């Protein structure tokens, strides 16, 4: 396992997610949390790129933040995994480094 | 009594990630006491403020979305939502809170507070205001 990329900004307000996705290397993990969880929605402007990244099975969303915003797991991009806070910690410790895209 | 002015509160931020959405709602509720002509606009990520089914138990923050349902009781009955902003986010009106108010000029008939408007229409509404407050 290599780098855990975290994104906590809305993809519609900042280009953090787009830039993150452009810099993924093999073994990556991407965790969407806080306003970053909007990047997990199907049918958005950026959904195609997130779908491609999620095919690896290494894109994660923090369930608590997803629920807080009233988002529906039925509208989540296929292949994205939901984790809780403990799962976030596991990802961080399993990876060699963490890149926090702001 | 001074003349009534048209105030529009413009909401462009998602809830919870920043405090703008909650602050806007607080100011709207305070402002509602002053008998002005108030409307709210939701565009860009601001449309996410009106998502139904918000559940903040897991993040330890207050879920303030039920407060939008109370706005009608404060005579805040014009919530303009920009259609293009919904489209860009893969959302429809069905994803938003079913906000209603009772129209005192129409035998208290229950009506929708949310009005879908195009970007062009919203620009026109903004042009029609005396005061624009951005959050």
Coordinates of C-alpha atoms in Angstrom, one line a residue:
Chain A
X1 CA 0.0 0.0 0.0
X2 CA 1.3 3.4 -0.9
X3 CA -0.4 6.8 -0.4
X4 CA -3.8 7.6 1.2
X5 CA -5.2 10.7 -0.5
X6 CA -7.9 12.5 1.5
X7 CA -10.2 15.1 0.1
X8 CA -12.5 17.2 2.4
X9 CA -13.6 19.9 -0.1
X10 CA -16.6 19.9 -2.4
X11 CA -15.6 19.1 -6.0
X12 CA -18.0 21.8 -7.1
X13 CA -16.3 24.6 -5.1
X14 CA -12.7 23.6 -5.4
X15 CA -10.6 21.5 -7.8
X16 CA -9.0 19.5 -5.0
X17 CA -10.6 16.2 -6.0
X18 CA -9.9 16.7 -9.7
X19 CA -6.2 17.4 -8.9
X20 CA -6.1 14.5 -6.5
X21 CA -7.4 12.1 -9.1
X22 CA -4.8 13.4 -11.6
X23 CA -2.0 12.5 -9.2
X24 CA -2.9 8.9 -8.2
X25 CA -0.2 6.3 -8.5
X26 CA -0.5 2.5 -8.2
X27 CA -1.6 1.3 -4.8
X28 CA -3.5 4.5 -4.1
X29 CA -6.4 4.9 -1.7
X30 CA -8.7 7.9 -1.8
X31 CA -10.9 8.8 1.2
X32 CA -13.7 11.4 0.7
X33 CA -14.8 13.1 3.9
X34 CA -16.5 16.3 5.2
X35 CA -17.6 18.2 2.0
X36 CA -15.5 15.9 -0.1
X37 CA -18.3 13.2 0.2
X38 CA -20.2 15.1 -2.6
X39 CA -17.6 13.6 -4.9
X40 CA -19.2 10.2 -4.3
X41 CA -22.5 11.1 -5.9
X42 CA -23.6 9.6 -9.3
X43 CA -24.7 11.9 -12.1
X44 CA -22.5 14.9 -11.3
X45 CA -20.0 16.8 -13.5
X46 CA -17.1 14.9 -12.0
X47 CA -18.7 11.5 -11.5
X48 CA -17.0 9.9 -14.5
X49 CA -13.6 10.5 -13.2
X50 CA -14.5 9.2 -9.7
X51 CA -16.1 6.1 -11.3
X52 CA -12.8 5.3 -13.1
X53 CA -10.8 5.7 -9.8
X54 CA -13.4 3.6 -7.9
X55 CA -12.9 0.6 -10.3
X56 CA -9.8 -0.2 -8.2
X57 CA -12.0 -0.7 -5.2
X58 CA -9.7 1.7 -3.4
X59 CA -12.0 4.8 -3.1
X60 CA -13.6 5.3 0.3
X61 CA -16.2 7.6 1.7
X62 CA -16.7 8.4 5.4
X63 CA -20.3 7.2 6.1
X64 CA -20.9 9.6 9.0
X65 CA -20.3 12.7 6.7
X66 CA -22.3 11.2 3.9
X67 CA -25.3 10.6 6.1
X68 CA -25.0 14.0 7.8
X69 CA -25.6 15.7 4.4
X70 CA -28.7 13.7 3.6
X71 CA -27.0 11.8 0.8
X72 CA -28.5 8.4 -0.3
X73 CA -26.2 5.4 -0.6
X74 CA -28.4 4.4 -3.5
X75 CA -27.0 7.4 -5.3
X76 CA -23.3 6.6 -4.5
X77 CA -21.0 5.7 -7.4
X78 CA -20.6 1.9 -7.7
X79 CA -17.4 0.5 -6.3
X80 CA -17.0 3.1 -3.6
X81 CA -16.5 1.7 -0.1
X82 CA -18.1 3.2 3.0
X83 CA -15.9 3.4 6.1
X84 CA -16.5 4.8 9.6
X85 CA -14.0 6.8 11.7
X86 CA -12.2 3.6 12.8
X87 CA -11.9 2.6 9.2
X88 CA -10.4 6.1 8.4
X89 CA -7.7 5.4 11.0
X90 CA -7.0 1.9 9.6
X91 CA -6.5 3.4 6.1
X92 CA -4.2 6.0 7.5
X93 CA -2.1 3.5 9.4
X94 CA -2.1 0.9 6.6
X95 CA -0.7 3.4 4.1
X96 CA 2.9 4.6 4.0
X97 CA 1.9 8.3 3.9
X98 CA -1.1 10.5 3.8
X99 CA -1.7 13.3 1.2
X100 CA -4.4 15.7 2.5
X101 CA -5.7 17.7 -0.5
X102 CA -7.1 21.0 0.7
Chain B
X1 CA -42.5 52.9 9.9
X2 CA -39.9 53.1 7.2
X3 CA -40.5 51.7 3.8
X4 CA -40.2 47.9 3.3
X5 CA -37.1 46.8 1.5
X6 CA -36.4 43.7 -0.5
X7 CA -33.7 41.5 1.1
X8 CA -32.3 38.5 -0.6
X9 CA -30.0 36.0 1.3
X10 CA -27.8 34.2 -1.2
X11 CA -26.6 30.8 -0.1
X12 CA -23.7 29.2 -2.1
X13 CA -22.1 26.9 0.5
X14 CA -22.7 23.2 1.5
X15 CA -23.8 22.7 5.1
X16 CA -21.5 21.4 7.9
X17 CA -18.2 21.7 6.1
X18 CA -18.2 25.4 6.9
X19 CA -20.4 27.5 9.2
X20 CA -21.9 29.7 6.4
X21 CA -25.1 27.8 6.0
X22 CA -26.0 27.8 9.7
X23 CA -25.0 31.5 10.0
X24 CA -27.2 32.5 7.1
X25 CA -30.2 30.7 8.6
X26 CA -29.6 32.5 12.0
X27 CA -29.5 35.8 10.2
X28 CA -32.6 35.1 8.2
X29 CA -34.5 34.2 11.4
X30 CA -33.3 37.4 13.2
X31 CA -34.1 39.4 10.1
X32 CA -37.6 37.9 9.9
X33 CA -38.5 40.1 13.0
X34 CA -38.2 43.3 11.0
X35 CA -41.1 42.9 8.6
X36 CA -39.1 43.2 5.4
X37 CA -39.7 41.5 2.0
X38 CA -37.3 38.5 2.4
X39 CA -36.3 35.8 0.0
X40 CA -33.6 33.2 -0.1
X41 CA -31.6 32.0 -3.0
X42 CA -29.8 28.6 -3.2
X43 CA -27.3 28.1 -5.9
X44 CA -24.0 26.3 -6.4
X45 CA -23.3 24.1 -3.4
X46 CA -26.0 26.0 -1.5
X47 CA -28.6 23.7 -2.9
X48 CA -27.1 20.9 -0.7
X49 CA -28.4 22.8 2.4
X50 CA -32.0 21.8 1.4
X51 CA -31.3 18.0 1.0
X52 CA -33.8 15.9 2.8
X53 CA -32.8 13.0 5.1
X54 CA -29.9 14.8 6.8
X55 CA -28.7 12.8 9.8
X56 CA -25.8 14.3 11.8
X57 CA -25.7 11.9 14.7
X58 CA -22.5 10.4 13.5
X59 CA -20.6 13.7 13.2
X60 CA -21.6 15.3 16.5
X61 CA -23.0 18.4 14.9
X62 CA -26.5 19.9 15.1
X63 CA -28.8 19.0 12.2
X64 CA -30.3 22.4 11.4
X65 CA -32.2 21.3 8.3
X66 CA -35.5 21.0 10.2
X67 CA -35.3 24.8 10.7
X68 CA -35.9 25.4 7.0
X69 CA -39.4 23.9 7.5
X70 CA -40.1 26.6 10.1
X71 CA -39.3 29.6 7.8
X72 CA -42.9 29.7 6.5
X73 CA -44.1 30.5 10.0
X74 CA -41.9 33.6 9.9
X75 CA -43.3 34.7 6.6
X76 CA -40.2 33.6 4.8
X77 CA -41.9 31.9 1.9
X78 CA -39.7 32.5 -1.1
X79 CA -36.9 30.0 -1.4
X80 CA -35.5 30.2 -5.0
X81 CA -33.4 27.2 -6.0
X82 CA -31.4 27.4 -9.2
X83 CA -32.2 24.6 -11.6
X84 CA -28.7 24.5 -13.2
X85 CA -27.1 24.0 -9.8
X86 CA -29.3 21.0 -9.2
X87 CA -28.5 19.6 -12.6
X88 CA -24.7 20.0 -12.2
X89 CA -25.0 17.9 -9.0
X90 CA -27.3 15.2 -10.3
X91 CA -30.1 16.4 -8.1
X92 CA -33.8 17.0 -8.6
X93 CA -36.6 18.7 -6.6
X94 CA -37.4 15.3 -5.2
X95 CA -34.1 15.2 -3.3
X96 CA -35.0 18.4 -1.4
X97 CA -37.0 19.0 1.7
X98 CA -40.8 19.4 0.9
X99 CA -41.0 23.0 2.3
X100 CA -44.5 24.5 2.6
X101 CA -46.2 27.6 3.9
X102 CA -49.8 28.7 4.5
X103 CA -50.8 31.6 2.2
X104 CA -52.9 34.0 4.3
X105 CA -54.1 35.8 1.2
X106 CA -55.5 32.6 -0.3
X107 CA -57.5 31.2 2.6
X108 CA -54.4 29.7 4.2
X109 CA -53.9 27.3 1.3
X110 CA -50.7 25.2 1.7
X111 CA -48.2 26.1 -0.9
X112 CA -44.6 25.2 -1.8
X113 CA -41.9 27.5 -0.5
X114 CA -39.3 26.2 -2.9
X115 CA -39.5 27.8 -6.4
X116 CA -37.2 26.3 -9.1
X117 CA -35.7 29.1 -11.2
X118 CA -33.2 29.2 -14.1
X119 CA -29.9 31.0 -13.7
X120 CA -31.3 33.7 -16.0
X121 CA -34.4 34.1 -13.8
X122 CA -32.4 34.2 -10.6
X123 CA -30.1 36.9 -12.0
X124 CA -33.2 38.9 -12.7
X125 CA -34.5 38.4 -9.2
X126 CA -31.2 39.6 -7.7
X127 CA -31.4 42.7 -9.9
X128 CA -34.8 43.4 -8.3
X129 CA -33.5 43.6 -4.7
X130 CA -32.6 46.5 -2.5
X131 CA -30.2 44.4 -0.3
X132 CA -28.2 41.3 -1.2
X133 CA -26.5 39.3 1.6
X134 CA -24.1 36.6 0.6
X135 CA -23.3 33.5 2.6

